[in-house]
Amino acid sequence: MAIKIRKLLFFIAGFTCFLTSHDAIAQTGEKIALSTFLQQLEQEFDIKFSYADDEVQGLEIYTPQETLLSNILNDIENQTQVELEKLNERYYTLTKSNFVSICATVLDNFKMNTLYGASVKILGTNLATIIDENGTFSLSNVPRNSSIQIKHLGYKTLFISADELIKKEPCATLLLAQFYQQLEEVVVYKFLTKGLIKQLDGSIEMNSEEFGILPGLIEPDVLQTVQALPGIESTDETVSNINIRGGSNDQNLILWDGIKMYQSGHFFGLISAFNPYLTDKVTLIKNGTGSQYGDGVSGVIDMRTKDKVADTFFAGAGFNLIGGDAYGHLPVTDKLAVQFSARRSLTDLIDTPTYDKFFTRVFDDSQVAQEGNFYFYDFTGKLLYDINEKHKFRFSFININNLLDYTERDMDDDTEIQSALNQTNLSFGTSLKSDWTKKFTTFLNLYHTKYKLDAQNTSGNAEQILFQNNEVQETALKLNTNYIPNDNFNWLNGYQFTDTGIANETSVTQPPFESNARNVIKSHALFSELAFTSTDKKVYARGGLRLNYLENPGTFREYILEPRLSFKYAFTRHLKIQALGEFKSQATNQVIDLEQNFLGIEKRRWIVSDGENLPITKSKQASIGINYDHQNFYVGLEAFYKEVDGISTSTQGFQNQNQFNGEIGKYDVKGVEFLINKKTDDYSIWASYTYNLNNYTFSEVLPPNFPNNLDIRHTGTFAGTYTLENIKFGIGLNYRAGKPYTEPDTDEPLNTTFFPNRINYQEPNSSRLPEYLRADASAIYNFNISEKLKASAGVSVLNFTSRKNILNSYYRLNESDEIEKVETISLGLTPNVSFRVRF
């Protein structure tokens, strides 16, 4: 019995030893060279394998988990895609197959996310596939000696041999590294304050959301902000009379979401009519305009509201001493959103120091006492609908309204004149942006705008009632196509149609007089331009042509070809030179009624060119500039020449012997603009200087050459802003030389040979007003009311030295036929405060 037990224990020990020895070879699960593993099998099972060394060279396997020889051999075939053939009980042959099956799981090497949609290509064959949502792929009949390419946007391309991906369980796991490309530095300088950026083509872009602070401003008023730049000013302190390089305001093209705006201001131009808090981007162009823009012989101000369907709701509201406003963005679905903004003045509800200063600035006249009931409002809306990833539809509208009841009472005889004004602008526009391919896109824009000015003037005894009406209705369609063949070229083409009808009506009861004129002008335009950017970013060039066909039915038809050019070359990364040029034209202008007539500036009336009394206004401009920017330091110098032909004395606001005649002429401006700016994260300090020489030429006037009404020879600014944690400060000083005006003749001021009598004037614009000097300051404090509710409080003071600046001066005859001088005085010390919340 003991012998049997010993034999049993010996057998168990021997069998255990055999299993242990076999596990050491076959069950470790470790990776081993195939040739080494075949040698182990030959020793263990007393067999022989016949193969060429290069057939197994480089092949590795995971040691099989099987114990039977047949199962082990099957596992080898599955793992290595080789063929094993049994010749007899002891001898086997091994050959490598020419085609294999492969599989793998592909992940990114950062967060191990699957890379769905990555492409897999077997180089040298037509075999290809994409990675599925689980991050895996598999292919059969893949040449064993082939290479595999795996690509995904934003990741480095991976190359791997088919041998390394032979199908097994589990499939191999591959990691793709994220792709980082070091680009040449492109310096885009942020001007003056945060949110003002100079672009490659010479234009200035303003981002309202990122806007910092400017002296005298506590809100990012678009039309006030542009006046901080060299070459742009307003001689009468209004946003409705912006002068770009010596041009009048009606020579500016103002666009809101692609819609041409015929009204731009509230409170007789002292406040911008456009809510800045939904305005995403504003582009200012002084020269080198793109060929897609028509009109605006002096400049372009292109405002665009937010255009992205945000996935969260955001809104804000605020008030200052003039009015209050609110805005919001409401996402309906992930493809649909609605935006809105609304603003209304408080001027008819309460009197504030700011309102009193504004009212005095507009209606100040020593002869009369004024009482006014005035208010304004504006509201906008926008529907954003992303049809799909490639097509986006937008619908926008804006309504602007100014209303006034105004009484003038003569302090001598107690007579009074009652006036009423209703000024409105209602516009609708739609657009469709389509990304047909990565290289080809289109943008279709259609709009209709209606501007209307109704004015009534009634004498105290109602003996005379004056009605005046100016109405503009415009419908336009514009199609842009954009083709980008590669990273260096951009080809823009397009077509624009515009139909503009303008009506002017005047009615007087005593003496009876009526006038009702309506004119229509239609324009068709084809445009094309090609932009080039060199790979090293040293050269930027854009050249374009715009062909206009203008027709005023029954009067004229005209073709106008307008070349446009923008060129920039970087000598170094910091030193650049830029040349700009353009030919432009426009067929709408504003006739300016005399300042002594009803309501002054708001009596500007739009008219269209008729080819005779008012031809099409045409301009040509060229400029060259050089700038240096490095480590937040910028200095730029630009010289320009501009000529504008086809202007009328009736559109220039003459208040002298030339105000009634309507002669046709031109003006030319030669100028230099200089800007130096030092900017850090905490402060920005800048100084600018502009020199203009602006002269009229009217062949029918004596003398034919004299200074332009907007001939401001010297303009200078020195300002700075500072940020201390959550507080922003701004202070600045603005200077300009006096505006020209015409005085009466000193020897014989009154001409009594006419009835009624007339004033004898000296040569046109031969006198100058005193220089203009104004100091402004502002401060804004940002703070959080809660985690989601943010707020800001601001205070500003315009003209804090309370300097009395004369903006304009003219002469008129009173009822006693005596000459009296009338002066328009600038804003006095004008405070304002604001409080805003956003969430």
PDB file of N, CA and C in Angstrom, residues 547-596:
ATOM      1  N   LEU A 547     -17.522  98.014 -61.532  1.00  0.00           N
ATOM      2  CA  LEU A 547     -18.153  98.652 -62.682  1.00  0.00           C
ATOM      3  C   LEU A 547     -19.590  98.986 -62.315  1.00  0.00           C
ATOM      4  N   ASN A 548     -19.897 100.295 -62.275  1.00  0.00           N
ATOM      5  CA  ASN A 548     -21.236 100.767 -61.932  1.00  0.00           C
ATOM      6  C   ASN A 548     -21.973 101.227 -63.188  1.00  0.00           C
ATOM      7  N   TYR A 549     -23.256 100.870 -63.250  1.00  0.00           N
ATOM      8  CA  TYR A 549     -24.147 101.427 -64.268  1.00  0.00           C
ATOM      9  C   TYR A 549     -25.271 102.141 -63.528  1.00  0.00           C
ATOM     10  N   LEU A 550     -25.337 103.481 -63.665  1.00  0.00           N
ATOM     11  CA  LEU A 550     -26.304 104.298 -62.945  1.00  0.00           C
ATOM     12  C   LEU A 550     -27.307 104.884 -63.928  1.00  0.00           C
ATOM     13  N   GLU A 551     -28.580 104.864 -63.526  1.00  0.00           N
ATOM     14  CA  GLU A 551     -29.639 105.357 -64.401  1.00  0.00           C
ATOM     15  C   GLU A 551     -30.663 106.134 -63.587  1.00  0.00           C
ATOM     16  N   ASN A 552     -30.872 107.378 -63.993  1.00  0.00           N
ATOM     17  CA  ASN A 552     -31.975 108.184 -63.473  1.00  0.00           C
ATOM     18  C   ASN A 552     -32.967 108.318 -64.619  1.00  0.00           C
ATOM     19  N   PRO A 553     -34.080 107.567 -64.573  1.00  0.00           N
ATOM     20  CA  PRO A 553     -34.983 107.494 -65.730  1.00  0.00           C
ATOM     21  C   PRO A 553     -35.363 108.877 -66.253  1.00  0.00           C
ATOM     22  N   GLY A 554     -35.143 109.059 -67.547  1.00  0.00           N
ATOM     23  CA  GLY A 554     -35.522 110.311 -68.190  1.00  0.00           C
ATOM     24  C   GLY A 554     -34.478 111.393 -68.132  1.00  0.00           C
ATOM     25  N   THR A 555     -33.379 111.178 -67.409  1.00  0.00           N
ATOM     26  CA  THR A 555     -32.367 112.229 -67.290  1.00  0.00           C
ATOM     27  C   THR A 555     -30.991 111.772 -67.763  1.00  0.00           C
ATOM     28  N   PHE A 556     -30.441 110.687 -67.198  1.00  0.00           N
ATOM     29  CA  PHE A 556     -29.102 110.290 -67.610  1.00  0.00           C
ATOM     30  C   PHE A 556     -28.871 108.803 -67.357  1.00  0.00           C
ATOM     31  N   ARG A 557     -27.886 108.277 -68.050  1.00  0.00           N
ATOM     32  CA  ARG A 557     -27.349 106.940 -67.841  1.00  0.00           C
ATOM     33  C   ARG A 557     -25.836 107.047 -67.909  1.00  0.00           C
ATOM     34  N   GLU A 558     -25.146 106.350 -67.010  1.00  0.00           N
ATOM     35  CA  GLU A 558     -23.694 106.506 -66.975  1.00  0.00           C
ATOM     36  C   GLU A 558     -23.031 105.239 -66.461  1.00  0.00           C
ATOM     37  N   TYR A 559     -21.905 104.867 -67.114  1.00  0.00           N
ATOM     38  CA  TYR A 559     -21.042 103.784 -66.653  1.00  0.00           C
ATOM     39  C   TYR A 559     -19.839 104.396 -65.940  1.00  0.00           C
ATOM     40  N   ILE A 560     -19.486 103.823 -64.804  1.00  0.00           N
ATOM     41  CA  ILE A 560     -18.349 104.325 -64.035  1.00  0.00           C
ATOM     42  C   ILE A 560     -17.491 103.134 -63.619  1.00  0.00           C
ATOM     43  N   LEU A 561     -16.210 103.173 -63.970  1.00  0.00           N
ATOM     44  CA  LEU A 561     -15.268 102.116 -63.599  1.00  0.00           C
ATOM     45  C   LEU A 561     -14.408 102.609 -62.438  1.00  0.00           C
ATOM     46  N   GLU A 562     -14.351 101.819 -61.386  1.00  0.00           N
ATOM     47  CA  GLU A 562     -13.660 102.228 -60.157  1.00  0.00           C
ATOM     48  C   GLU A 562     -12.604 101.195 -59.766  1.00  0.00           C
ATOM     49  N   PRO A 563     -11.330 101.490 -59.960  1.00  0.00           N
ATOM     50  CA  PRO A 563     -10.272 100.593 -59.468  1.00  0.00           C
ATOM     51  C   PRO A 563     -10.020 100.821 -57.976  1.00  0.00           C
ATOM     52  N   ARG A 564      -9.628  99.769 -57.284  1.00  0.00           N
ATOM     53  CA  ARG A 564      -9.309  99.842 -55.850  1.00  0.00           C
ATOM     54  C   ARG A 564      -7.996  99.089 -55.596  1.00  0.00           C
ATOM     55  N   LEU A 565      -7.208  99.564 -54.639  1.00  0.00           N
ATOM     56  CA  LEU A 565      -5.900  98.956 -54.387  1.00  0.00           C
ATOM     57  C   LEU A 565      -5.533  99.048 -52.914  1.00  0.00           C
ATOM     58  N   SER A 566      -4.960  97.954 -52.406  1.00  0.00           N
ATOM     59  CA  SER A 566      -4.371  97.939 -51.064  1.00  0.00           C
ATOM     60  C   SER A 566      -3.115  97.078 -51.119  1.00  0.00           C
ATOM     61  N   PHE A 567      -1.985  97.650 -50.706  1.00  0.00           N
ATOM     62  CA  PHE A 567      -0.705  96.932 -50.760  1.00  0.00           C
ATOM     63  C   PHE A 567       0.068  97.195 -49.475  1.00  0.00           C
ATOM     64  N   LYS A 568       0.624  96.124 -48.925  1.00  0.00           N
ATOM     65  CA  LYS A 568       1.411  96.253 -47.693  1.00  0.00           C
ATOM     66  C   LYS A 568       2.645  95.360 -47.791  1.00  0.00           C
ATOM     67  N   TYR A 569       3.779  95.918 -47.397  1.00  0.00           N
ATOM     68  CA  TYR A 569       5.030  95.158 -47.412  1.00  0.00           C
ATOM     69  C   TYR A 569       5.749  95.350 -46.080  1.00  0.00           C
ATOM     70  N   ALA A 570       6.193  94.236 -45.499  1.00  0.00           N
ATOM     71  CA  ALA A 570       6.910  94.271 -44.226  1.00  0.00           C
ATOM     72  C   ALA A 570       8.407  94.158 -44.485  1.00  0.00           C
ATOM     73  N   PHE A 571       9.140  95.241 -44.262  1.00  0.00           N
ATOM     74  CA  PHE A 571      10.599  95.190 -44.369  1.00  0.00           C
ATOM     75  C   PHE A 571      11.163  94.250 -43.307  1.00  0.00           C
ATOM     76  N   THR A 572      10.625  94.396 -42.111  1.00  0.00           N
ATOM     77  CA  THR A 572      10.931  93.476 -41.015  1.00  0.00           C
ATOM     78  C   THR A 572       9.600  93.119 -40.361  1.00  0.00           C
ATOM     79  N   ARG A 573       9.664  92.351 -39.311  1.00  0.00           N
ATOM     80  CA  ARG A 573       8.435  91.962 -38.625  1.00  0.00           C
ATOM     81  C   ARG A 573       7.742  93.163 -38.003  1.00  0.00           C
ATOM     82  N   HIS A 574       8.485  94.260 -37.818  1.00  0.00           N
ATOM     83  CA  HIS A 574       7.927  95.409 -37.111  1.00  0.00           C
ATOM     84  C   HIS A 574       7.802  96.660 -37.977  1.00  0.00           C
ATOM     85  N   LEU A 575       8.514  96.728 -39.075  1.00  0.00           N
ATOM     86  CA  LEU A 575       8.511  97.917 -39.926  1.00  0.00           C
ATOM     87  C   LEU A 575       7.803  97.599 -41.237  1.00  0.00           C
ATOM     88  N   LYS A 576       6.740  98.355 -41.515  1.00  0.00           N
ATOM     89  CA  LYS A 576       5.903  98.058 -42.680  1.00  0.00           C
ATOM     90  C   LYS A 576       5.577  99.336 -43.434  1.00  0.00           C
ATOM     91  N   ILE A 577       5.347  99.170 -44.741  1.00  0.00           N
ATOM     92  CA  ILE A 577       4.908 100.272 -45.584  1.00  0.00           C
ATOM     93  C   ILE A 577       3.609  99.864 -46.250  1.00  0.00           C
ATOM     94  N   GLN A 578       2.718 100.820 -46.433  1.00  0.00           N
ATOM     95  CA  GLN A 578       1.408 100.511 -47.008  1.00  0.00           C
ATOM     96  C   GLN A 578       1.014 101.586 -48.007  1.00  0.00           C
ATOM     97  N   ALA A 579       0.497 101.153 -49.151  1.00  0.00           N
ATOM     98  CA  ALA A 579      -0.014 102.055 -50.182  1.00  0.00           C
ATOM     99  C   ALA A 579      -1.471 101.698 -50.465  1.00  0.00           C
ATOM    100  N   LEU A 580      -2.319 102.720 -50.521  1.00  0.00           N
ATOM    101  CA  LEU A 580      -3.746 102.528 -50.732  1.00  0.00           C
ATOM    102  C   LEU A 580      -4.223 103.469 -51.828  1.00  0.00           C
ATOM    103  N   GLY A 581      -5.226 103.042 -52.565  1.00  0.00           N
ATOM    104  CA  GLY A 581      -5.793 103.902 -53.592  1.00  0.00           C
ATOM    105  C   GLY A 581      -7.203 103.467 -53.957  1.00  0.00           C
ATOM    106  N   GLU A 582      -8.005 104.383 -54.453  1.00  0.00           N
ATOM    107  CA  GLU A 582      -9.383 104.059 -54.812  1.00  0.00           C
ATOM    108  C   GLU A 582      -9.994 105.135 -55.692  1.00  0.00           C
ATOM    109  N   PHE A 583     -10.922 104.731 -56.541  1.00  0.00           N
ATOM    110  CA  PHE A 583     -11.860 105.597 -57.233  1.00  0.00           C
ATOM    111  C   PHE A 583     -13.244 105.206 -56.733  1.00  0.00           C
ATOM    112  N   LYS A 584     -14.069 106.210 -56.378  1.00  0.00           N
ATOM    113  CA  LYS A 584     -15.406 105.912 -55.860  1.00  0.00           C
ATOM    114  C   LYS A 584     -16.402 106.940 -56.383  1.00  0.00           C
ATOM    115  N   SER A 585     -17.677 106.620 -56.238  1.00  0.00           N
ATOM    116  CA  SER A 585     -18.733 107.532 -56.678  1.00  0.00           C
ATOM    117  C   SER A 585     -19.960 107.323 -55.816  1.00  0.00           C
ATOM    118  N   GLN A 586     -20.851 108.343 -55.825  1.00  0.00           N
ATOM    119  CA  GLN A 586     -22.129 108.222 -55.127  1.00  0.00           C
ATOM    120  C   GLN A 586     -23.152 109.114 -55.805  1.00  0.00           C
ATOM    121  N   ALA A 587     -24.417 108.692 -55.713  1.00  0.00           N
ATOM    122  CA  ALA A 587     -25.493 109.394 -56.416  1.00  0.00           C
ATOM    123  C   ALA A 587     -26.526 109.976 -55.468  1.00  0.00           C
ATOM    124  N   THR A 588     -26.282 109.933 -54.158  1.00  0.00           N
ATOM    125  CA  THR A 588     -27.171 110.571 -53.188  1.00  0.00           C
ATOM    126  C   THR A 588     -26.368 111.545 -52.355  1.00  0.00           C
ATOM    127  N   ASN A 589     -26.931 112.702 -52.070  1.00  0.00           N
ATOM    128  CA  ASN A 589     -26.280 113.733 -51.269  1.00  0.00           C
ATOM    129  C   ASN A 589     -27.326 114.423 -50.404  1.00  0.00           C
ATOM    130  N   GLN A 590     -26.850 115.228 -49.476  1.00  0.00           N
ATOM    131  CA  GLN A 590     -27.742 115.989 -48.609  1.00  0.00           C
ATOM    132  C   GLN A 590     -27.647 117.468 -48.922  1.00  0.00           C
ATOM    133  N   VAL A 591     -28.802 118.068 -49.179  1.00  0.00           N
ATOM    134  CA  VAL A 591     -28.896 119.520 -49.275  1.00  0.00           C
ATOM    135  C   VAL A 591     -29.047 120.054 -47.859  1.00  0.00           C
ATOM    136  N   ILE A 592     -28.246 121.055 -47.531  1.00  0.00           N
ATOM    137  CA  ILE A 592     -28.255 121.602 -46.175  1.00  0.00           C
ATOM    138  C   ILE A 592     -29.006 122.925 -46.183  1.00  0.00           C
ATOM    139  N   ASP A 593     -30.152 122.974 -45.495  1.00  0.00           N
ATOM    140  CA  ASP A 593     -30.882 124.225 -45.360  1.00  0.00           C
ATOM    141  C   ASP A 593     -30.103 125.161 -44.453  1.00  0.00           C
ATOM    142  N   LEU A 594     -30.395 126.445 -44.572  1.00  0.00           N
ATOM    143  CA  LEU A 594     -29.635 127.438 -43.822  1.00  0.00           C
ATOM    144  C   LEU A 594     -29.794 127.251 -42.326  1.00  0.00           C
ATOM    145  N   GLU A 595     -28.739 127.563 -41.611  1.00  0.00           N
ATOM    146  CA  GLU A 595     -28.738 127.370 -40.165  1.00  0.00           C
ATOM    147  C   GLU A 595     -29.826 128.198 -39.490  1.00  0.00           C
ATOM    148  N   GLN A 596     -30.169 129.367 -40.058  1.00  0.00           N
ATOM    149  CA  GLN A 596     -31.168 130.205 -39.402  1.00  0.00           C
ATOM    150  C   GLN A 596     -32.590 129.718 -39.662  1.00  0.00           C
TER     151      GLN A 596
END
